[in-house]
Amino acid sequence: VVVVVVVVVVDATTMRGGKRSANDRHGGFDRGGDGVARTKRGKWFKNAGSSAMMPYGVSGVIVTCDGGKEKGALRDVARNLSERWEARGGGGATTSSKAGRGGGDDGEGGGGDAGDALAAELAGLREEAKDPMFKEIGLDLRACSFLKAHKSVLETCSVADLVKDELERAQESGQTRGRHVMRMLPVETVCYAGVEEIAEAAKKLVDKYFSSGLEQTFAISFARRANNTIKRDEVIEAIASMIKQPPNKVNLSDPDLTILVEVMKGVACLAVVRDYERLCKYNLRMVAMTEEERMHAKTVMNGNQVPPVPRSKDSAPKDDEPKEDADEDADGEDV
């Protein structure tokens, strides 16, 4: 009896569709070093090859938050700013139109059915969802997002005014109304992240805020994310040279006006804001704390303390607050 034994050797690479794993490439040993590096990079940059960025010329709000909580933070900020806008009279036309839709079908009955009123309200909410007052624009950056303001908002007031209103409300009440929100930075215009383009965009803001001839103090705040080519000193010098001094003067501790320059990837976001230092550099979480909570967050928690518990108006923070920034994900400082 002759027994023929056929041995079939199947390569593991063939079983995986022709692709070799990291263990195969390294001789069967998992080194892990490269994978760890990729994991760390992915923590802050979701897709290094992404071209997601803001379109030029838009206005809105940069929102920084806890990592991985971008959606919730944007939802809270959009809701709060929409309420501030309505408080300034911006939602009057929308409210009256919804009321007209809700009660126009039953003029003879004088009130209508509760179900019809609910259906009309839901229809109004669907219409608002299609064209929201603040719409997210993806940046593919972790812990940093952008909300674009609707033209109806800009026709009523500036985004900087709405953000300032919300920060002052949080300072007075001690409640952030945004669990994961950290900073809210207004944006008046967006341009290419080049020194000449930034200077050209800043010229319009300088003419708007510094041409009155009144004595004002100012400072320039520069920060950058996912961009290591543009130079901070060049940008600051280009903007400062356009501001007439005197009557305007530099004040780094408590300026009347602060010019914000936020560079993200290939775009630069510019705005002019008031009370930047008094409102903790527009950090919602920090401005809602008491002075003791704020000092603890900076010295112990490195600015990442959870939002404070609600407090009474009697314990509202004072105006003499520390001037440090608690935002870690930006490379920049004030001038």
CSV table of C-alpha atoms in Angstrom, one decimal:
chain,number,residue,atom,x,y,z
A,1,VAL,CA,0.0,0.0,0.0
A,2,VAL,CA,1.5,3.3,-1.1
A,3,VAL,CA,0.3,6.4,0.8
A,4,VAL,CA,0.8,9.7,-0.9
A,5,VAL,CA,0.9,12.8,1.4
A,6,VAL,CA,0.4,16.2,-0.2
A,7,VAL,CA,1.5,19.1,2.0
A,8,VAL,CA,-0.1,22.4,1.0
A,9,VAL,CA,1.7,25.5,2.5
A,10,VAL,CA,-0.5,28.5,2.6
A,11,ASP,CA,1.2,31.8,3.1
A,12,ALA,CA,-0.5,34.0,5.8
A,13,THR,CA,-0.2,36.9,3.4
A,14,THR,CA,-2.4,35.2,0.9
A,15,MET,CA,-5.1,34.6,3.5
A,16,ARG,CA,-5.3,38.3,4.2
A,17,GLY,CA,-5.8,39.2,0.6
A,18,GLY,CA,-2.1,39.9,-0.3
A,19,LYS,CA,-1.6,42.4,2.5
A,20,ARG,CA,1.1,42.0,5.1
A,21,SER,CA,0.5,43.1,8.7
A,22,ALA,CA,2.9,45.2,10.7
A,23,ASN,CA,4.1,42.0,12.5
A,24,ASP,CA,5.0,40.4,9.2
A,25,ARG,CA,6.9,43.4,8.0
A,26,HIS,CA,9.0,43.5,11.2
A,27,GLY,CA,9.8,39.8,11.2
A,28,GLY,CA,6.9,38.6,13.3
A,29,PHE,CA,7.5,41.1,16.1
A,30,ASP,CA,5.1,43.9,16.9
A,31,ARG,CA,7.3,46.9,17.5
A,32,GLY,CA,4.4,49.2,18.2
A,33,GLY,CA,6.4,52.5,18.2
A,34,ASP,CA,5.1,53.7,14.9
A,35,GLY,CA,1.5,52.9,15.8
A,36,VAL,CA,1.8,54.8,19.1
A,37,ALA,CA,3.1,57.8,17.2
A,38,ARG,CA,0.2,57.7,14.8
A,39,THR,CA,-2.3,57.4,17.7
A,40,LYS,CA,-0.8,60.5,19.3
A,41,ARG,CA,-1.0,62.5,16.1
A,42,GLY,CA,-4.6,61.4,15.5
A,43,LYS,CA,-5.5,62.6,18.9
A,44,TRP,CA,-5.4,66.2,17.7
A,45,PHE,CA,-5.6,66.0,13.9
A,46,LYS,CA,-8.4,63.7,12.8
A,47,ASN,CA,-7.1,63.5,9.2
A,48,ALA,CA,-3.7,65.0,8.5
A,49,GLY,CA,-4.4,65.1,4.8
A,50,SER,CA,-7.7,66.8,5.0
A,51,SER,CA,-8.3,70.1,3.2
A,52,ALA,CA,-11.2,71.1,5.4
A,53,MET,CA,-11.1,74.8,6.1
A,54,MET,CA,-13.3,77.9,6.4
A,55,PRO,CA,-14.3,79.8,3.3
A,56,TYR,CA,-12.9,83.3,2.9
A,57,GLY,CA,-15.0,86.3,4.1
A,58,VAL,CA,-17.3,84.5,6.5
A,59,SER,CA,-18.2,85.6,10.1
A,60,GLY,CA,-18.8,83.4,13.0
A,61,VAL,CA,-17.3,81.9,16.2
A,62,ILE,CA,-14.3,79.7,16.9
A,63,VAL,CA,-15.3,77.2,19.7
A,64,THR,CA,-12.6,75.3,21.6
A,65,CYS,CA,-13.8,72.5,23.9
A,66,ASP,CA,-12.9,69.2,25.6
A,67,GLY,CA,-11.5,66.7,23.1
A,68,GLY,CA,-14.1,64.5,21.5
A,69,LYS,CA,-17.0,66.7,22.6
A,70,GLU,CA,-17.1,69.1,19.6
A,71,LYS,CA,-20.7,68.3,18.6
A,72,GLY,CA,-22.1,68.9,22.1
A,73,ALA,CA,-20.1,72.1,22.5
A,74,LEU,CA,-21.3,73.5,19.1
A,75,ARG,CA,-24.9,72.7,19.9
A,76,ASP,CA,-24.7,74.5,23.3
A,77,VAL,CA,-22.9,77.6,21.8
A,78,ALA,CA,-25.4,77.8,18.9
A,79,ARG,CA,-28.3,77.6,21.2
A,80,ASN,CA,-27.0,80.2,23.6
A,81,LEU,CA,-25.9,82.7,20.9
A,82,SER,CA,-29.3,82.3,19.2
A,83,GLU,CA,-31.0,83.3,22.5
A,84,ARG,CA,-28.7,86.3,22.8
A,85,TRP,CA,-29.6,87.3,19.3
A,86,GLU,CA,-33.3,87.0,20.0
A,87,ALA,CA,-32.9,89.0,23.2
A,88,ARG,CA,-31.4,91.8,21.0
A,89,GLY,CA,-34.6,91.7,18.9
A,90,GLY,CA,-33.2,89.6,16.1
A,91,GLY,CA,-35.8,86.9,16.3
A,92,GLY,CA,-38.9,89.1,16.1
A,93,ALA,CA,-39.7,88.5,12.5
A,94,THR,CA,-39.2,84.7,12.9
A,95,THR,CA,-41.4,84.6,16.0
A,96,SER,CA,-44.2,86.6,14.3
A,97,SER,CA,-44.1,84.4,11.2
A,98,LYS,CA,-44.4,81.2,13.3
A,99,ALA,CA,-47.3,82.7,15.2
A,100,GLY,CA,-49.1,83.5,12.0
A,101,ARG,CA,-48.6,80.0,10.7
A,102,GLY,CA,-50.0,78.6,14.0
A,103,GLY,CA,-53.2,80.6,14.1
A,104,GLY,CA,-54.1,81.5,10.6
A,105,ASP,CA,-56.2,78.5,9.8
A,106,ASP,CA,-58.9,78.8,12.5
A,107,GLY,CA,-59.9,82.4,12.5
A,108,GLU,CA,-63.6,81.4,12.9
A,109,GLY,CA,-63.0,79.1,15.8
A,110,GLY,CA,-60.8,81.5,17.7
A,111,GLY,CA,-58.0,79.3,19.0
A,112,GLY,CA,-57.8,76.1,17.1
A,113,ASP,CA,-56.9,72.6,18.1
A,114,ALA,CA,-53.8,71.9,20.3
A,115,GLY,CA,-52.7,69.3,17.8
A,116,ASP,CA,-52.7,71.8,15.0
A,117,ALA,CA,-50.7,74.2,17.1
A,118,LEU,CA,-48.1,71.5,17.9
A,119,ALA,CA,-47.9,70.5,14.2
A,120,ALA,CA,-47.3,74.1,13.3
A,121,GLU,CA,-44.6,74.5,15.9
A,122,LEU,CA,-42.8,71.4,14.7
A,123,ALA,CA,-43.0,72.6,11.1
A,124,GLY,CA,-41.4,75.8,12.2
A,125,LEU,CA,-38.6,74.0,13.9
A,126,ARG,CA,-37.9,71.9,10.8
A,127,GLU,CA,-37.7,75.0,8.7
A,128,GLU,CA,-35.2,76.5,11.2
A,129,ALA,CA,-33.1,73.3,11.1
A,130,LYS,CA,-32.8,73.6,7.4
A,131,ASP,CA,-31.3,77.1,7.7
A,132,PRO,CA,-29.9,77.6,11.2
A,133,MET,CA,-28.7,80.9,12.6
A,134,PHE,CA,-25.3,79.3,13.4
A,135,LYS,CA,-24.0,76.4,11.2
A,136,GLU,CA,-21.0,74.2,11.8
A,137,ILE,CA,-18.1,74.2,9.3
A,138,GLY,CA,-15.9,71.2,9.6
A,139,LEU,CA,-12.2,71.9,10.3
A,140,ASP,CA,-11.0,68.3,11.0
A,141,LEU,CA,-9.3,69.6,14.2
A,142,ARG,CA,-9.8,68.0,17.6
A,143,ALA,CA,-11.2,70.2,20.3
A,144,CYS,CA,-11.6,73.2,17.9
A,145,SER,CA,-14.6,73.9,15.7
A,146,PHE,CA,-16.3,76.8,13.9
A,147,LEU,CA,-19.8,78.1,13.7
A,148,LYS,CA,-20.8,80.3,10.7
A,149,ALA,CA,-23.2,83.1,11.5
A,150,HIS,CA,-26.3,83.5,9.3
A,151,LYS,CA,-26.7,86.7,7.3
A,152,SER,CA,-29.8,87.5,9.4
A,153,VAL,CA,-27.7,87.6,12.5
A,154,LEU,CA,-25.1,89.9,10.9
A,155,GLU,CA,-27.8,92.3,9.7
A,156,THR,CA,-28.9,92.8,13.3
A,157,CYS,CA,-25.7,92.9,15.3
A,158,SER,CA,-22.1,91.7,15.3
A,159,VAL,CA,-21.1,88.2,16.5
A,160,ALA,CA,-18.6,89.8,18.9
A,161,ASP,CA,-21.5,91.5,20.7
A,162,LEU,CA,-23.4,88.2,21.1
A,163,VAL,CA,-20.4,86.4,22.4
A,164,LYS,CA,-19.7,89.2,24.9
A,165,ASP,CA,-23.3,89.2,26.0
A,166,GLU,CA,-23.1,85.4,26.7
A,167,LEU,CA,-19.8,85.7,28.6
A,168,GLU,CA,-21.1,88.5,30.8
A,169,ARG,CA,-24.2,86.4,31.5
A,170,ALA,CA,-22.0,83.5,32.5
A,171,GLN,CA,-19.9,85.8,34.7
A,172,GLU,CA,-22.9,87.1,36.5
A,173,SER,CA,-24.7,83.8,37.0
A,174,GLY,CA,-21.7,81.5,37.4
A,175,GLN,CA,-23.3,79.0,35.0
A,176,THR,CA,-21.7,78.2,31.6
A,177,ARG,CA,-24.7,76.6,30.0
A,178,GLY,CA,-22.2,74.6,28.0
A,179,ARG,CA,-20.6,71.7,29.7
A,180,HIS,CA,-17.7,71.1,27.4
A,181,VAL,CA,-17.2,74.6,26.0
A,182,MET,CA,-14.0,76.4,26.8
A,183,ARG,CA,-13.4,79.5,24.6
A,184,MET,CA,-15.6,81.4,22.2
A,185,LEU,CA,-13.7,83.6,19.8
A,186,PRO,CA,-15.6,85.9,17.4
A,187,VAL,CA,-14.6,86.0,13.8
A,188,GLU,CA,-15.4,89.0,11.6
A,189,THR,CA,-13.5,88.0,8.5
A,190,VAL,CA,-11.4,85.1,7.2
A,191,CYS,CA,-8.5,85.3,4.7
A,192,TYR,CA,-5.6,83.3,3.5
A,193,ALA,CA,-2.9,82.8,6.2
A,194,GLY,CA,-0.3,85.0,4.6
A,195,VAL,CA,1.2,88.2,6.1
A,196,GLU,CA,0.1,90.4,3.2
A,197,GLU,CA,-3.4,88.9,3.1
A,198,ILE,CA,-3.8,89.3,6.9
A,199,ALA,CA,-2.6,92.9,6.7
A,200,GLU,CA,-5.1,93.7,3.9
A,201,ALA,CA,-8.0,92.1,5.9
A,202,ALA,CA,-6.9,93.9,9.1
A,203,LYS,CA,-6.8,97.3,7.3
A,204,LYS,CA,-10.6,97.2,7.1
A,205,LEU,CA,-10.9,96.5,10.8
A,206,VAL,CA,-8.4,99.2,11.7
A,207,ASP,CA,-10.4,101.7,9.6
A,208,LYS,CA,-13.6,100.6,11.4
A,209,TYR,CA,-12.4,100.7,15.0
A,210,PHE,CA,-9.4,103.1,15.1
A,211,SER,CA,-10.4,106.0,12.9
A,212,SER,CA,-12.5,108.0,15.3
A,213,GLY,CA,-9.6,110.0,16.6
A,214,LEU,CA,-10.4,109.2,20.2
A,215,GLU,CA,-7.8,107.9,22.6
A,216,GLN,CA,-8.0,104.1,22.9
A,217,THR,CA,-5.7,101.4,24.1
A,218,PHE,CA,-5.2,98.2,22.2
A,219,ALA,CA,-3.4,94.9,22.0
A,220,ILE,CA,-2.9,92.2,19.4
A,221,SER,CA,-3.5,88.5,20.3
A,222,PHE,CA,-2.0,85.9,17.9
A,223,ALA,CA,-2.4,82.2,18.0
A,224,ARG,CA,-2.0,79.4,15.4
A,225,ARG,CA,-3.1,75.8,15.0
A,226,ALA,CA,-1.9,73.3,12.5
A,227,ASN,CA,0.3,75.9,10.9
A,228,ASN,CA,4.0,76.4,11.6
A,229,THR,CA,5.0,78.6,8.6
A,230,ILE,CA,3.6,82.0,9.4
A,231,LYS,CA,5.6,84.1,11.8
A,232,ARG,CA,4.0,85.8,14.8
A,233,ASP,CA,6.3,88.8,14.8
A,234,GLU,CA,5.7,89.6,11.2
A,235,VAL,CA,1.9,89.5,11.5
A,236,ILE,CA,1.9,91.7,14.7
A,237,GLU,CA,4.3,94.3,13.1
A,238,ALA,CA,2.2,94.5,9.9
A,239,ILE,CA,-1.0,95.2,11.9
A,240,ALA,CA,0.5,97.5,14.5
A,241,SER,CA,2.0,99.7,11.8
A,242,MET,CA,-1.4,100.6,10.5
A,243,ILE,CA,-2.7,101.9,13.8
A,244,LYS,CA,-2.1,105.5,14.4
A,245,GLN,CA,-0.2,106.2,17.6
A,246,PRO,CA,-1.1,108.5,19.2
A,247,PRO,CA,-4.0,108.9,19.9
A,248,ASN,CA,-4.0,105.1,20.2
A,249,LYS,CA,-1.7,103.4,22.7
A,250,VAL,CA,-0.6,99.9,23.5
A,251,ASN,CA,-1.8,98.4,26.7
A,252,LEU,CA,-1.1,94.7,27.3
A,253,SER,CA,-2.8,94.3,30.7
A,254,ASP,CA,-6.3,95.7,30.1
A,255,PRO,CA,-6.8,97.1,26.6
A,256,ASP,CA,-10.0,98.8,25.4
A,257,LEU,CA,-9.8,96.8,22.1
A,258,THR,CA,-8.0,93.6,21.3
A,259,ILE,CA,-7.3,92.5,17.7
A,260,LEU,CA,-7.6,88.7,17.5
A,261,VAL,CA,-5.6,86.8,14.8
A,262,GLU,CA,-6.3,83.1,14.9
A,263,VAL,CA,-4.5,81.0,12.2
A,264,MET,CA,-5.8,77.6,11.5
A,265,LYS,CA,-4.3,75.5,8.8
A,266,GLY,CA,-4.3,77.7,5.7
A,267,VAL,CA,-6.7,80.5,6.9
A,268,ALA,CA,-6.5,83.4,9.3
A,269,CYS,CA,-9.5,84.5,11.3
A,270,LEU,CA,-9.6,88.2,12.4
A,271,ALA,CA,-11.8,90.2,14.8
A,272,VAL,CA,-11.8,93.1,17.2
A,273,VAL,CA,-13.2,92.5,20.6
A,274,ARG,CA,-13.7,94.5,23.9
A,275,ASP,CA,-12.9,93.5,27.5
A,276,TYR,CA,-10.8,90.6,26.3
A,277,GLU,CA,-8.7,90.4,29.5
A,278,ARG,CA,-11.5,91.2,31.9
A,279,LEU,CA,-13.5,88.3,30.4
A,280,CYS,CA,-10.6,85.8,30.8
A,281,LYS,CA,-9.7,85.9,27.1
A,282,TYR,CA,-13.2,84.9,26.2
A,283,ASN,CA,-12.9,81.6,28.1
A,284,LEU,CA,-16.5,80.7,29.0
A,285,ARG,CA,-15.4,78.1,31.6
A,286,MET,CA,-13.0,80.4,33.4
A,287,VAL,CA,-15.2,83.5,33.4
A,288,ALA,CA,-18.0,81.6,35.2
A,289,MET,CA,-15.7,80.6,38.1
A,290,THR,CA,-15.0,82.5,41.3
A,291,GLU,CA,-11.5,83.8,41.7
A,292,GLU,CA,-10.5,80.8,43.9
A,293,GLU,CA,-11.9,78.3,41.4
A,294,ARG,CA,-10.0,80.0,38.6
A,295,MET,CA,-6.7,80.0,40.5
A,296,HIS,CA,-7.1,76.3,41.3
A,297,ALA,CA,-8.0,75.5,37.7
A,298,LYS,CA,-4.8,77.2,36.4
A,299,THR,CA,-2.3,76.0,39.1
A,300,VAL,CA,-3.6,72.4,39.7
A,301,MET,CA,-5.9,71.4,36.8
A,302,ASN,CA,-4.0,73.4,34.1
A,303,GLY,CA,-7.1,75.1,33.0
A,304,ASN,CA,-9.1,71.9,32.4
A,305,GLN,CA,-11.3,71.9,35.5
A,306,VAL,CA,-14.9,70.9,35.1
A,307,PRO,CA,-17.5,73.6,34.8
A,308,PRO,CA,-18.3,75.2,38.2
A,309,VAL,CA,-21.5,74.5,40.1
A,310,PRO,CA,-24.2,77.2,40.1
A,311,ARG,CA,-23.7,80.0,42.6
A,312,SER,CA,-25.6,82.9,43.9
A,313,LYS,CA,-25.1,86.4,42.5
A,314,ASP,CA,-23.5,87.5,45.8
A,315,SER,CA,-20.4,85.3,44.9
A,316,ALA,CA,-20.0,86.7,41.4
A,317,PRO,CA,-16.3,87.1,40.5
A,318,LYS,CA,-14.5,90.5,40.7
A,319,ASP,CA,-13.1,92.4,37.8
A,320,ASP,CA,-9.5,92.0,39.0
A,321,GLU,CA,-9.0,88.5,37.5
A,322,PRO,CA,-5.8,86.8,36.5
A,323,LYS,CA,-4.8,87.4,32.9
A,324,GLU,CA,-3.4,83.9,32.0
A,325,ASP,CA,-5.1,81.8,29.3
A,326,ALA,CA,-6.1,78.3,30.0
A,327,ASP,CA,-6.4,77.1,26.4
A,328,GLU,CA,-3.7,74.5,25.6
A,329,ASP,CA,-4.3,73.6,22.0
A,330,ALA,CA,-3.1,76.9,20.5
A,331,ASP,CA,0.4,78.2,20.0
A,332,GLY,CA,0.3,81.9,20.6
A,333,GLU,CA,0.4,84.7,23.0
A,334,ASP,CA,-0.7,88.3,23.3
A,335,VAL,CA,1.1,91.5,22.2
